Amino acid sequence: MPTEPSELASAAQRAMSKEAWAYVDGGAGQQRTVAANTSAFDHYRLVPRMLANVESRDLRTTLFGVDMPAPLMLAPVGVLELAHPRAEHEVAAAARATGIPMMISTQASVPMEDVARDLGDTPRLYQLYWSRDESIVESFVRRAEAIGSDALVVTLDTHMLGWRTRDLDLGYLPFARGLGIAQYTSDPAFRELVAQRLTAGSGTDVRPGLREIPSALAAVASMARHHPGKAVDNLRSGHARAAVETFLDVFSRSDLIWDDLDRLREMTDLPIVLKGLQAPEDARRALEHGVDGIIVSNHGGRQVDGAIASIDALPSIVDEIDGRIPVLFDSGIRSGADILKALALGADAVLLGRPYVYGLALAGAAGVQAVIEHMIAELDLSLGLVGCRSVGETGRELLG
Ligand SMILES: Cc1cc2nc3c(=O)[nH]c(=O)nc-3n(C[C@H](O)[C@H](O)[C@H](O)COP(=O)(O)O)c2cc1C
Ligand SMILES: O=C(O)C(=O)c1ccccc1
């Protein structure tokens, strides 16, 4: 497994189909924010300190009552079957081997109960996309509780899919082919909706659902023009087709407002963590609504082309939160040194995204484990070499 981040990515590219690579590596529009997310780390430079007795170091940290060997979690990533046929099974094995918590996506390729079994007693957080259908929301929350989720991560930045040019031009939309919808197809509330659709008469027009998801509509239009025979309409069985149509109908909603969070608060006692904040003002509102944590993230640049680099959004949000709840960070972490910079800017932990998917594509669980171990090893060395012994000792004084 390459330790050099760009080598890891190019090796994974060689191992993946061009559609899978475009989906995972790609982002919104002209990929300006994807590029900014990594290049903006160059704006921050560490100033190493000497003679600090860093012989013994400890990376452990605790968040939401969860003890972690390092300030690192696996980001929720949907449709992992694009990278490896065993998808979450392999990722969970790596999480278990390293003790690093796993966030389980609503767009997973394996039902959360099966992932939970693979995880043993490794910490897990369930990531929720707030469905248009409230019975599905309630059901996902109950299932997350039942699998022992340590928190509920509510992703706010993807109530519609961004304008993802690389997927559009390939005519590739994985869930239109029934990939990445395992949480839904294993869900009693969702299955009820599919059954209703089948009784109402198959061949229900798919367009009304797609109309609610503009980029899905555009993708299907693009597929119809350039790649006839690849679109939703081509799904073989009536049941699979009804499941995909139902998914497109219920995937998410764009009419949510801050007050809706109070309903979720009443629904569950799990800690609630909001994912996808970039504005200090939104961080303040998150505090007002009593959430238990936030994740500063722009979804890896997959949503708004031209949005600011996530690392540039971090410092002012950390100042706004002022230590009252944990602040996690993602979008652009490619190395242990990047993790150290995020910690120095005030993050309590970071999420690893694309790099672990590259490890998965290259070598399954062993690949994910190697990527995690490389990140932690470089973090540990860098921490010691700048003169710190623990995550708690990092701060802005480390930055020049
Ligand atoms: C292929 C792919 C699928 C993703 N699916 C989800 C998802 O289902 N839910 C979610 O909250 N975030 C999802 N994300 C966003 C990640 O959780 C994370 O925010 C992002 O990957 C961070 O950017 P980075 O990978 O460039 O560091 C996805 C990201 C990728 C690359
Ligand atoms: O691709 C993504 O970034 C993502 O979060 C997602 C959203 C819906 C379905 C599949 C993946």
GROMACS .gro file of C-alpha atoms and ligand atoms in nm:
model
  442
    1MET     CA    1   0.000   0.000   0.000
    2PRO     CA    2   0.167   0.328  -0.105
    3THR     CA    3   0.233   0.577   0.176
    4GLU     CA    4   0.250   0.871  -0.066
    5PRO     CA    5  -0.105   1.010  -0.092
    6SER     CA    6  -0.102   1.080  -0.465
    7GLU     CA    7   0.044   0.732  -0.532
    8LEU     CA    8  -0.234   0.578  -0.323
    9ALA     CA    9  -0.491   0.761  -0.534
   10SER     CA   10  -0.336   0.669  -0.869
   11ALA     CA   11  -0.296   0.305  -0.769
   12ALA     CA   12  -0.666   0.301  -0.674
   13GLN     CA   13  -0.758   0.463  -1.004
   14ARG     CA   14  -0.584   0.179  -1.188
   15ALA     CA   15  -0.777  -0.076  -0.980
   16MET     CA   16  -1.122   0.079  -1.039
   17SER     CA   17  -1.354   0.107  -1.339
   18LYS     CA   18  -1.363   0.452  -1.493
   19GLU     CA   19  -1.719   0.504  -1.370
   20ALA     CA   20  -1.636   0.402  -1.013
   21TRP     CA   21  -1.324   0.620  -1.012
   22ALA     CA   22  -1.514   0.923  -1.145
   23TYR     CA   23  -1.784   0.876  -0.882
   24VAL     CA   24  -1.546   0.846  -0.586
   25ASP     CA   25  -1.275   1.090  -0.693
   26GLY     CA   26  -1.507   1.342  -0.852
   27GLY     CA   27  -1.684   1.643  -0.714
   28ALA     CA   28  -1.908   1.927  -0.816
   29GLY     CA   29  -1.872   2.134  -1.131
   30GLN     CA   30  -1.520   2.219  -1.236
   31GLN     CA   31  -1.386   2.051  -0.921
   32ARG     CA   32  -1.256   2.382  -0.787
   33THR     CA   33  -1.355   2.304  -0.430
   34VAL     CA   34  -1.221   1.949  -0.454
   35ALA     CA   35  -0.884   2.102  -0.546
   36ALA     CA   36  -0.908   2.382  -0.288
   37ASN     CA   37  -0.981   2.135  -0.006
   38THR     CA   38  -0.632   1.987  -0.033
   39SER     CA   39  -0.433   2.286  -0.161
   40ALA     CA   40  -0.560   2.513   0.119
   41PHE     CA   41  -0.367   2.302   0.371
   42ASP     CA   42  -0.058   2.478   0.231
   43HIS     CA   43  -0.178   2.807   0.384
   44TYR     CA   44  -0.106   2.662   0.726
   45ARG     CA   45   0.249   2.574   0.826
   46LEU     CA   46   0.366   2.409   1.146
   47VAL     CA   47   0.645   2.554   1.360
   48PRO     CA   48   0.826   2.263   1.533
   49ARG     CA   49   0.940   2.308   1.895
   50MET     CA   50   1.246   2.138   2.043
   51LEU     CA   51   1.358   1.982   2.372
   52ALA     CA   52   1.002   1.912   2.488
   53ASN     CA   53   1.053   1.552   2.610
   54VAL     CA   54   0.815   1.380   2.372
   55GLU     CA   55   0.952   1.032   2.443
   56SER     CA   56   0.610   0.898   2.538
   57ARG     CA   57   0.310   1.009   2.339
   58ASP     CA   58  -0.059   0.927   2.363
   59LEU     CA   59  -0.300   0.989   2.076
   60ARG     CA   60  -0.610   0.864   2.255
   61THR     CA   61  -0.916   1.080   2.282
   62THR     CA   62  -1.282   1.051   2.389
   63LEU     CA   63  -1.579   1.201   2.206
   64PHE     CA   64  -1.952   1.137   2.267
   65GLY     CA   65  -1.850   0.889   2.534
   66VAL     CA   66  -1.649   0.692   2.278
   67ASP     CA   67  -1.284   0.609   2.349
   68MET     CA   68  -1.071   0.617   2.035
   69PRO     CA   69  -0.706   0.519   1.986
   70ALA     CA   70  -0.649   0.835   1.777
   71PRO     CA   71  -0.855   1.145   1.689
   72LEU     CA   72  -0.975   0.975   1.372
   73MET     CA   73  -1.300   0.824   1.243
   74LEU     CA   74  -1.400   0.673   0.909
   75ALA     CA   75  -1.629   0.914   0.722
   76PRO     CA   76  -1.965   0.785   0.602
   77VAL     CA   77  -1.917   0.692   0.236
   78GLY     CA   78  -2.201   0.560   0.025
   79VAL     CA   79  -2.197   0.299  -0.251
   80LEU     CA   80  -1.875   0.134  -0.133
   81GLU     CA   81  -1.950  -0.165  -0.356
   82LEU     CA   82  -1.804   0.054  -0.633
   83ALA     CA   83  -1.464   0.008  -0.465
   84HIS     CA   84  -1.496  -0.352  -0.343
   85PRO     CA   85  -1.767  -0.617  -0.377
   86ARG     CA   86  -1.767  -0.677   0.000
   87ALA     CA   87  -1.791  -0.303   0.065
   88GLU     CA   88  -1.874  -0.225   0.433
   89HIS     CA   89  -1.786  -0.580   0.543
   90GLU     CA   90  -1.420  -0.506   0.463
   91VAL     CA   91  -1.427  -0.154   0.607
   92ALA     CA   92  -1.580  -0.282   0.931
   93ALA     CA   93  -1.307  -0.545   0.961
   94ALA     CA   94  -1.043  -0.272   0.934
   95ALA     CA   95  -1.225  -0.053   1.187
   96ARG     CA   96  -1.233  -0.349   1.424
   97ALA     CA   97  -0.865  -0.429   1.373
   98THR     CA   98  -0.761  -0.071   1.450
   99GLY     CA   99  -1.034   0.036   1.696
  100ILE     CA  100  -1.109   0.340   1.479
  101PRO     CA  101  -1.484   0.428   1.487
  102MET     CA  102  -1.683   0.376   1.169
  103MET     CA  103  -1.960   0.604   1.046
  104ILE     CA  104  -2.220   0.393   0.864
  105SER     CA  105  -2.381   0.567   0.566
  106THR     CA  106  -2.750   0.581   0.484
  107GLN     CA  107  -2.632   0.506   0.127
  108ALA     CA  108  -2.442   0.194   0.228
  109SER     CA  109  -2.412  -0.123   0.023
  110VAL     CA  110  -2.463  -0.348   0.328
  111PRO     CA  111  -2.748  -0.321   0.583
  112MET     CA  112  -2.639  -0.155   0.909
  113GLU     CA  113  -2.722  -0.466   1.117
  114ASP     CA  114  -2.469  -0.672   0.920
  115VAL     CA  115  -2.204  -0.401   0.952
  116ALA     CA  116  -2.270  -0.384   1.325
  117ARG     CA  117  -2.210  -0.759   1.353
  118ASP     CA  118  -1.878  -0.724   1.169
  119LEU     CA  119  -1.776  -0.438   1.399
  120GLY     CA  120  -1.802  -0.642   1.722
  121ASP     CA  121  -1.764  -0.381   1.994
  122THR     CA  122  -1.592  -0.120   1.777
  123PRO     CA  123  -1.763   0.220   1.805
  124ARG     CA  124  -2.009   0.303   1.527
  125LEU     CA  125  -2.204   0.619   1.438
  126TYR     CA  126  -2.502   0.607   1.207
  127GLN     CA  127  -2.517   0.877   0.937
  128LEU     CA  128  -2.871   0.982   0.852
  129TYR     CA  129  -3.007   1.137   0.535
  130TRP     CA  130  -3.342   1.280   0.639
  131SER     CA  131  -3.591   1.107   0.413
  132ARG     CA  132  -3.899   1.271   0.267
  133ASP     CA  133  -4.091   0.986   0.429
  134GLU     CA  134  -4.107   1.029   0.808
  135SER     CA  135  -4.177   0.660   0.872
  136ILE     CA  136  -3.839   0.583   0.712
  137VAL     CA  137  -3.664   0.847   0.926
  138GLU     CA  138  -3.815   0.698   1.240
  139SER     CA  139  -3.727   0.346   1.130
  140PHE     CA  140  -3.364   0.437   1.049
  141VAL     CA  141  -3.330   0.604   1.390
  142ARG     CA  142  -3.471   0.298   1.572
  143ARG     CA  143  -3.242   0.067   1.377
  144ALA     CA  144  -2.943   0.292   1.456
  145GLU     CA  145  -3.032   0.267   1.826
  146ALA     CA  146  -3.073  -0.109   1.801
  147ILE     CA  147  -2.727  -0.160   1.647
  148GLY     CA  148  -2.573   0.036   1.935
  149SER     CA  149  -2.487   0.356   1.750
  150ASP     CA  150  -2.285   0.589   1.967
  151ALA     CA  151  -2.433   0.893   1.792
  152LEU     CA  152  -2.654   0.999   1.506
  153VAL     CA  153  -2.472   1.200   1.237
  154VAL     CA  154  -2.719   1.407   1.037
  155THR     CA  155  -2.576   1.515   0.701
  156LEU     CA  156  -2.719   1.853   0.599
  157ASP     CA  157  -2.524   1.944   0.287
  158THR     CA  158  -2.664   1.678   0.051
  159HIS     CA  159  -3.040   1.722   0.046
  160MET     CA  160  -2.990   1.733  -0.332
  161LEU     CA  161  -2.695   1.583  -0.514
  162GLY     CA  162  -2.452   1.842  -0.646
  163TRP     CA  163  -2.386   1.902  -1.015
  164ARG     CA  164  -2.131   1.629  -1.067
  165THR     CA  165  -2.002   1.677  -1.418
  166ARG     CA  166  -1.787   1.367  -1.437
  167ASP     CA  167  -2.078   1.138  -1.349
  168LEU     CA  168  -2.316   1.328  -1.576
  169ASP     CA  169  -2.083   1.296  -1.873
  170LEU     CA  170  -2.039   0.925  -1.814
  171GLY     CA  171  -2.414   0.887  -1.764
  172TYR     CA  172  -2.338   0.717  -1.436
  173LEU     CA  173  -2.566   0.734  -1.134
  174PRO     CA  174  -2.504   0.429  -0.914
  175PHE     CA  175  -2.830   0.431  -0.719
  176ALA     CA  176  -3.032   0.454  -1.041
  177ARG     CA  177  -2.901   0.101  -1.093
  178GLY     CA  178  -2.989  -0.013  -0.746
  179LEU     CA  179  -2.642   0.032  -0.589
  180GLY     CA  180  -2.599   0.188  -0.244
  181ILE     CA  181  -2.959   0.148  -0.131
  182ALA     CA  182  -2.917  -0.144   0.112
  183GLN     CA  183  -3.036   0.055   0.419
  184TYR     CA  184  -3.360   0.117   0.231
  185THR     CA  185  -3.421  -0.227   0.082
  186SER     CA  186  -3.360  -0.383   0.425
  187ASP     CA  187  -3.602  -0.142   0.593
  188PRO     CA  188  -3.960  -0.244   0.685
  189ALA     CA  189  -4.101   0.107   0.632
  190PHE     CA  190  -3.936   0.136   0.291
  191ARG     CA  191  -4.049  -0.211   0.186
  192GLU     CA  192  -4.404  -0.116   0.269
  193LEU     CA  193  -4.377   0.175   0.025
  194VAL     CA  194  -4.234  -0.051  -0.244
  195ALA     CA  195  -4.517  -0.299  -0.192
  196GLN     CA  196  -4.770  -0.017  -0.228
  197ARG     CA  197  -4.606   0.096  -0.550
  198LEU     CA  198  -4.617  -0.257  -0.689
  199THR     CA  199  -4.987  -0.296  -0.607
  200ALA     CA  200  -5.063   0.045  -0.755
  201GLY     CA  201  -4.936  -0.105  -1.080
  202SER     CA  202  -4.578  -0.142  -1.193
  203GLY     CA  203  -4.455   0.076  -1.470
  204THR     CA  204  -4.540   0.381  -1.262
  205ASP     CA  205  -4.359   0.666  -1.432
  206VAL     CA  206  -4.024   0.729  -1.268
  207ARG     CA  207  -4.013   1.097  -1.366
  208PRO     CA  208  -4.220   1.246  -1.083
  209GLY     CA  209  -3.962   1.121  -0.831
  210LEU     CA  210  -3.669   1.232  -1.041
  211ARG     CA  211  -3.813   1.577  -1.085
  212GLU     CA  212  -3.745   1.628  -0.714
  213ILE     CA  213  -3.375   1.558  -0.765
  214PRO     CA  214  -3.258   1.788  -1.043
  215SER     CA  215  -2.917   1.633  -1.086
  216ALA     CA  216  -3.069   1.286  -1.101
  217LEU     CA  217  -3.306   1.412  -1.367
  218ALA     CA  218  -3.018   1.563  -1.562
  219ALA     CA  219  -2.819   1.244  -1.529
  220VAL     CA  220  -3.104   1.035  -1.659
  221ALA     CA  221  -3.155   1.277  -1.947
  222SER     CA  222  -2.786   1.263  -2.026
  223MET     CA  223  -2.792   0.883  -2.010
  224ALA     CA  224  -3.090   0.867  -2.239
  225ARG     CA  225  -2.910   1.084  -2.497
  226HIS     CA  226  -2.563   0.936  -2.486
  227HIS     CA  227  -2.596   0.594  -2.333
  228PRO     CA  228  -2.931   0.448  -2.430
  229GLY     CA  229  -3.008   0.134  -2.236
  230LYS     CA  230  -2.825   0.237  -1.917
  231ALA     CA  231  -3.093   0.433  -1.736
  232VAL     CA  232  -3.334   0.337  -1.462
  233ASP     CA  233  -3.582   0.205  -1.713
  234ASN     CA  234  -3.343  -0.074  -1.788
  235LEU     CA  235  -3.356  -0.240  -1.445
  236ARG     CA  236  -3.457  -0.598  -1.502
  237SER     CA  237  -3.708  -0.703  -1.242
  238GLY     CA  238  -4.020  -0.507  -1.163
  239HIS     CA  239  -3.931  -0.526  -0.796
  240ALA     CA  240  -3.581  -0.382  -0.837
  241ARG     CA  241  -3.722  -0.108  -1.051
  242ALA     CA  242  -3.992  -0.027  -0.797
  243ALA     CA  243  -3.726  -0.013  -0.522
  244VAL     CA  244  -3.513   0.233  -0.719
  245GLU     CA  245  -3.814   0.447  -0.806
  246THR     CA  246  -3.923   0.450  -0.443
  247PHE     CA  247  -3.571   0.543  -0.333
  248LEU     CA  248  -3.560   0.837  -0.576
  249ASP     CA  249  -3.897   0.950  -0.441
  250VAL     CA  250  -3.799   0.942  -0.075
  251PHE     CA  251  -3.418   0.999  -0.072
  252SER     CA  252  -3.424   1.338   0.093
  253ARG     CA  253  -3.598   1.668   0.135
  254SER     CA  254  -3.489   2.026   0.079
  255ASP     CA  255  -3.756   2.190   0.293
  256LEU     CA  256  -3.598   2.125   0.632
  257ILE     CA  257  -3.536   2.418   0.869
  258TRP     CA  258  -3.350   2.447   1.199
  259ASP     CA  259  -3.664   2.389   1.404
  260ASP     CA  260  -3.705   2.043   1.246
  261LEU     CA  261  -3.401   1.936   1.448
  262ASP     CA  262  -3.609   1.967   1.763
  263ARG     CA  263  -3.829   1.681   1.635
  264LEU     CA  264  -3.525   1.462   1.589
  265ARG     CA  265  -3.413   1.559   1.939
  266GLU     CA  266  -3.746   1.430   2.074
  267MET     CA  267  -3.725   1.113   1.866
  268THR     CA  268  -3.400   0.984   2.020
  269ASP     CA  269  -3.164   1.012   2.316
  270LEU     CA  270  -2.861   0.947   2.097
  271PRO     CA  271  -2.610   1.232   2.069
  272ILE     CA  272  -2.689   1.432   1.754
  273VAL     CA  273  -2.398   1.549   1.539
  274LEU     CA  274  -2.456   1.781   1.242
  275LYS     CA  275  -2.237   1.715   0.938
  276GLY     CA  276  -2.170   1.968   0.665
  277LEU     CA  277  -2.136   2.306   0.834
  278GLN     CA  278  -1.910   2.576   0.685
  279ALA     CA  279  -2.051   2.901   0.830
  280PRO     CA  280  -1.987   3.029   1.187
  281GLU     CA  281  -2.348   3.152   1.195
  282ASP     CA  282  -2.472   2.796   1.132
  283ALA     CA  283  -2.246   2.673   1.410
  284ARG     CA  284  -2.413   2.922   1.643
  285ARG     CA  285  -2.757   2.796   1.541
  286ALA     CA  286  -2.643   2.438   1.597
  287LEU     CA  287  -2.555   2.536   1.955
  288GLU     CA  288  -2.892   2.705   2.001
  289HIS     CA  289  -3.066   2.385   1.897
  290GLY     CA  290  -2.875   2.184   2.152
  291VAL     CA  291  -2.687   1.948   1.924
  292ASP     CA  292  -2.403   1.744   2.071
  293GLY     CA  293  -2.138   1.800   1.805
  294ILE     CA  294  -2.069   1.931   1.457
  295ILE     CA  295  -1.860   1.824   1.162
  296VAL     CA  296  -1.704   2.102   0.958
  297SER     CA  297  -1.725   1.954   0.608
  298ASN     CA  298  -1.811   2.044   0.250
  299HIS     CA  299  -1.869   1.680   0.154
  300GLY     CA  300  -1.529   1.657  -0.012
  301GLY     CA  301  -1.617   1.929  -0.264
  302ARG     CA  302  -1.893   1.713  -0.410
  303GLN     CA  303  -2.175   1.962  -0.355
  304VAL     CA  304  -2.095   2.329  -0.428
  305ASP     CA  305  -1.825   2.407  -0.681
  306GLY     CA  306  -1.649   2.724  -0.569
  307ALA     CA  307  -1.734   2.676  -0.200
  308ILE     CA  308  -1.449   2.765   0.035
  309ALA     CA  309  -1.195   2.502   0.131
  310SER     CA  310  -1.318   2.322   0.439
  311ILE     CA  311  -0.993   2.383   0.633
  312ASP     CA  312  -1.039   2.758   0.577
  313ALA     CA  313  -1.386   2.734   0.734
  314LEU     CA  314  -1.255   2.560   1.047
  315PRO     CA  315  -1.091   2.835   1.259
  316SER     CA  316  -1.387   3.074   1.276
  317ILE     CA  317  -1.626   2.789   1.355
  318VAL     CA  318  -1.396   2.667   1.633
  319ASP     CA  319  -1.401   3.023   1.774
  320GLU     CA  320  -1.780   3.036   1.756
  321ILE     CA  321  -1.823   2.701   1.934
  322ASP     CA  322  -1.559   2.797   2.193
  323GLY     CA  323  -1.520   2.447   2.338
  324ARG     CA  324  -1.888   2.395   2.422
  325ILE     CA  325  -1.932   2.086   2.198
  326PRO     CA  326  -1.687   1.877   1.994
  327VAL     CA  327  -1.592   2.010   1.650
  328LEU     CA  328  -1.490   1.745   1.399
  329PHE     CA  329  -1.343   1.815   1.058
  330ASP     CA  330  -1.330   1.658   0.713
  331SER     CA  331  -1.276   1.731   0.343
  332GLY     CA  332  -0.914   1.725   0.235
  333ILE     CA  333  -0.737   1.509   0.496
  334ARG     CA  334  -0.473   1.315   0.299
  335SER     CA  335  -0.199   1.259   0.559
  336GLY     CA  336  -0.112   1.249   0.927
  337ALA     CA  337   0.043   1.596   0.892
  338ASP     CA  338  -0.293   1.722   0.761
  339ILE     CA  339  -0.461   1.577   1.071
  340LEU     CA  340  -0.212   1.763   1.291
  341LYS     CA  341  -0.294   2.092   1.117
  342ALA     CA  342  -0.668   2.040   1.170
  343LEU     CA  343  -0.605   1.964   1.540
  344ALA     CA  344  -0.384   2.272   1.570
  345LEU     CA  345  -0.667   2.482   1.426
  346GLY     CA  346  -0.897   2.347   1.696
  347ALA     CA  347  -1.065   2.032   1.560
  348ASP     CA  348  -1.120   1.760   1.822
  349ALA     CA  349  -1.094   1.483   1.563
  350VAL     CA  350  -1.104   1.434   1.187
  351LEU     CA  351  -1.284   1.206   0.944
  352LEU     CA  352  -1.096   1.013   0.682
  353GLY     CA  353  -1.284   0.996   0.350
  354ARG     CA  354  -1.151   0.912   0.004
  355PRO     CA  355  -0.811   0.774   0.117
  356TYR     CA  356  -0.968   0.475   0.295
  357VAL     CA  357  -1.186   0.407  -0.008
  358TYR     CA  358  -0.867   0.389  -0.214
  359GLY     CA  359  -0.724   0.138   0.032
  360LEU     CA  360  -1.047  -0.060   0.006
  361ALA     CA  361  -1.027  -0.068  -0.374
  362LEU     CA  362  -0.666  -0.187  -0.362
  363ALA     CA  363  -0.675  -0.453  -0.093
  364GLY     CA  364  -1.007  -0.475   0.093
  365ALA     CA  365  -0.986  -0.474   0.473
  366ALA     CA  366  -0.605  -0.499   0.468
  367GLY     CA  367  -0.590  -0.191   0.244
  368VAL     CA  368  -0.819   0.014   0.467
  369GLN     CA  369  -0.621  -0.096   0.771
  370ALA     CA  370  -0.290   0.003   0.608
  371VAL     CA  371  -0.423   0.348   0.517
  372ILE     CA  372  -0.548   0.404   0.874
  373GLU     CA  373  -0.215   0.287   1.019
  374HIS     CA  374  -0.016   0.513   0.789
  375MET     CA  375  -0.229   0.813   0.891
  376ILE     CA  376  -0.183   0.740   1.261
  377ALA     CA  377   0.190   0.669   1.229
  378GLU     CA  378   0.252   1.000   1.051
  379LEU     CA  379   0.033   1.186   1.301
  380ASP     CA  380   0.222   1.032   1.593
  381LEU     CA  381   0.564   1.119   1.444
  382SER     CA  382   0.460   1.469   1.345
  383LEU     CA  383   0.306   1.535   1.685
  384GLY     CA  384   0.629   1.437   1.858
  385LEU     CA  385   0.845   1.625   1.609
  386VAL     CA  386   0.658   1.953   1.666
  387GLY     CA  387   0.700   1.902   2.040
  388CYS     CA  388   0.363   1.767   2.161
  389ARG     CA  389   0.278   1.452   2.356
  390SER     CA  390  -0.099   1.444   2.314
  391VAL     CA  391  -0.394   1.576   2.117
  392GLY     CA  392  -0.471   1.808   2.410
  393GLU     CA  393  -0.135   1.980   2.370
  394THR     CA  394  -0.200   2.088   2.012
  395GLY     CA  395  -0.315   2.443   1.944
  396ARG     CA  396  -0.277   2.744   1.720
  397GLU     CA  397   0.061   2.828   1.870
  398LEU     CA  398   0.191   2.540   1.653
  399LEU     CA  399   0.110   2.734   1.339
  400GLY     CA  400   0.341   2.996   1.194
  401LIG     C1  401  -1.790   0.832  -0.287
  401LIG     C2  402  -1.833   0.917  -0.170
  401LIG     C3  403  -1.956   0.892  -0.112
  401LIG     C4  404  -1.996   0.966  -0.001
  401LIG     N1  405  -2.114   0.934   0.060
  401LIG     C5  406  -2.151   1.000   0.171
  401LIG     C6  407  -2.267   0.962   0.241
  401LIG     O1  408  -2.336   0.868   0.206
  401LIG     N2  409  -2.301   1.034   0.351
  401LIG     C7  410  -2.226   1.141   0.396
  401LIG     O2  411  -2.261   1.204   0.496
  401LIG     N3  412  -2.113   1.177   0.332
  401LIG     C8  413  -2.074   1.108   0.222
  401LIG     N4  414  -1.958   1.143   0.159
  401LIG     C9  415  -1.876   1.253   0.213
  401LIG    C10  416  -1.773   1.201   0.317
  401LIG     O3  417  -1.838   1.161   0.436
  401LIG    C11  418  -1.672   1.310   0.353
  401LIG     O4  419  -1.739   1.426   0.396
  401LIG    C12  420  -1.580   1.345   0.235
  401LIG     O5  421  -1.539   1.229   0.168
  401LIG    C13  422  -1.459   1.423   0.284
  401LIG     O6  423  -1.379   1.464   0.176
  401LIG     P1  424  -1.242   1.388   0.137
  401LIG     O7  425  -1.278   1.245   0.112
  401LIG     O8  426  -1.198   1.457   0.012
  401LIG     O9  427  -1.146   1.407   0.251
  401LIG    C14  428  -1.915   1.070   0.048
  401LIG    C15  429  -1.791   1.095  -0.012
  401LIG    C16  430  -1.748   1.020  -0.119
  401LIG    C17  431  -1.613   1.047  -0.178
  402LIG     O1  432  -2.218   1.065  -0.331
  402LIG     C1  433  -2.228   1.125  -0.224
  402LIG     O2  434  -2.145   1.212  -0.192
  402LIG     C2  435  -2.337   1.099  -0.134
  402LIG     O3  436  -2.334   1.145  -0.025
  402LIG     C3  437  -2.452   1.018  -0.177
  402LIG     C4  438  -2.580   1.072  -0.167
  402LIG     C5  439  -2.688   0.998  -0.213
  402LIG     C6  440  -2.670   0.873  -0.265
  402LIG     C7  441  -2.542   0.819  -0.272
  402LIG     C8  442  -2.432   0.891  -0.227
   0.00000   0.00000   0.00000
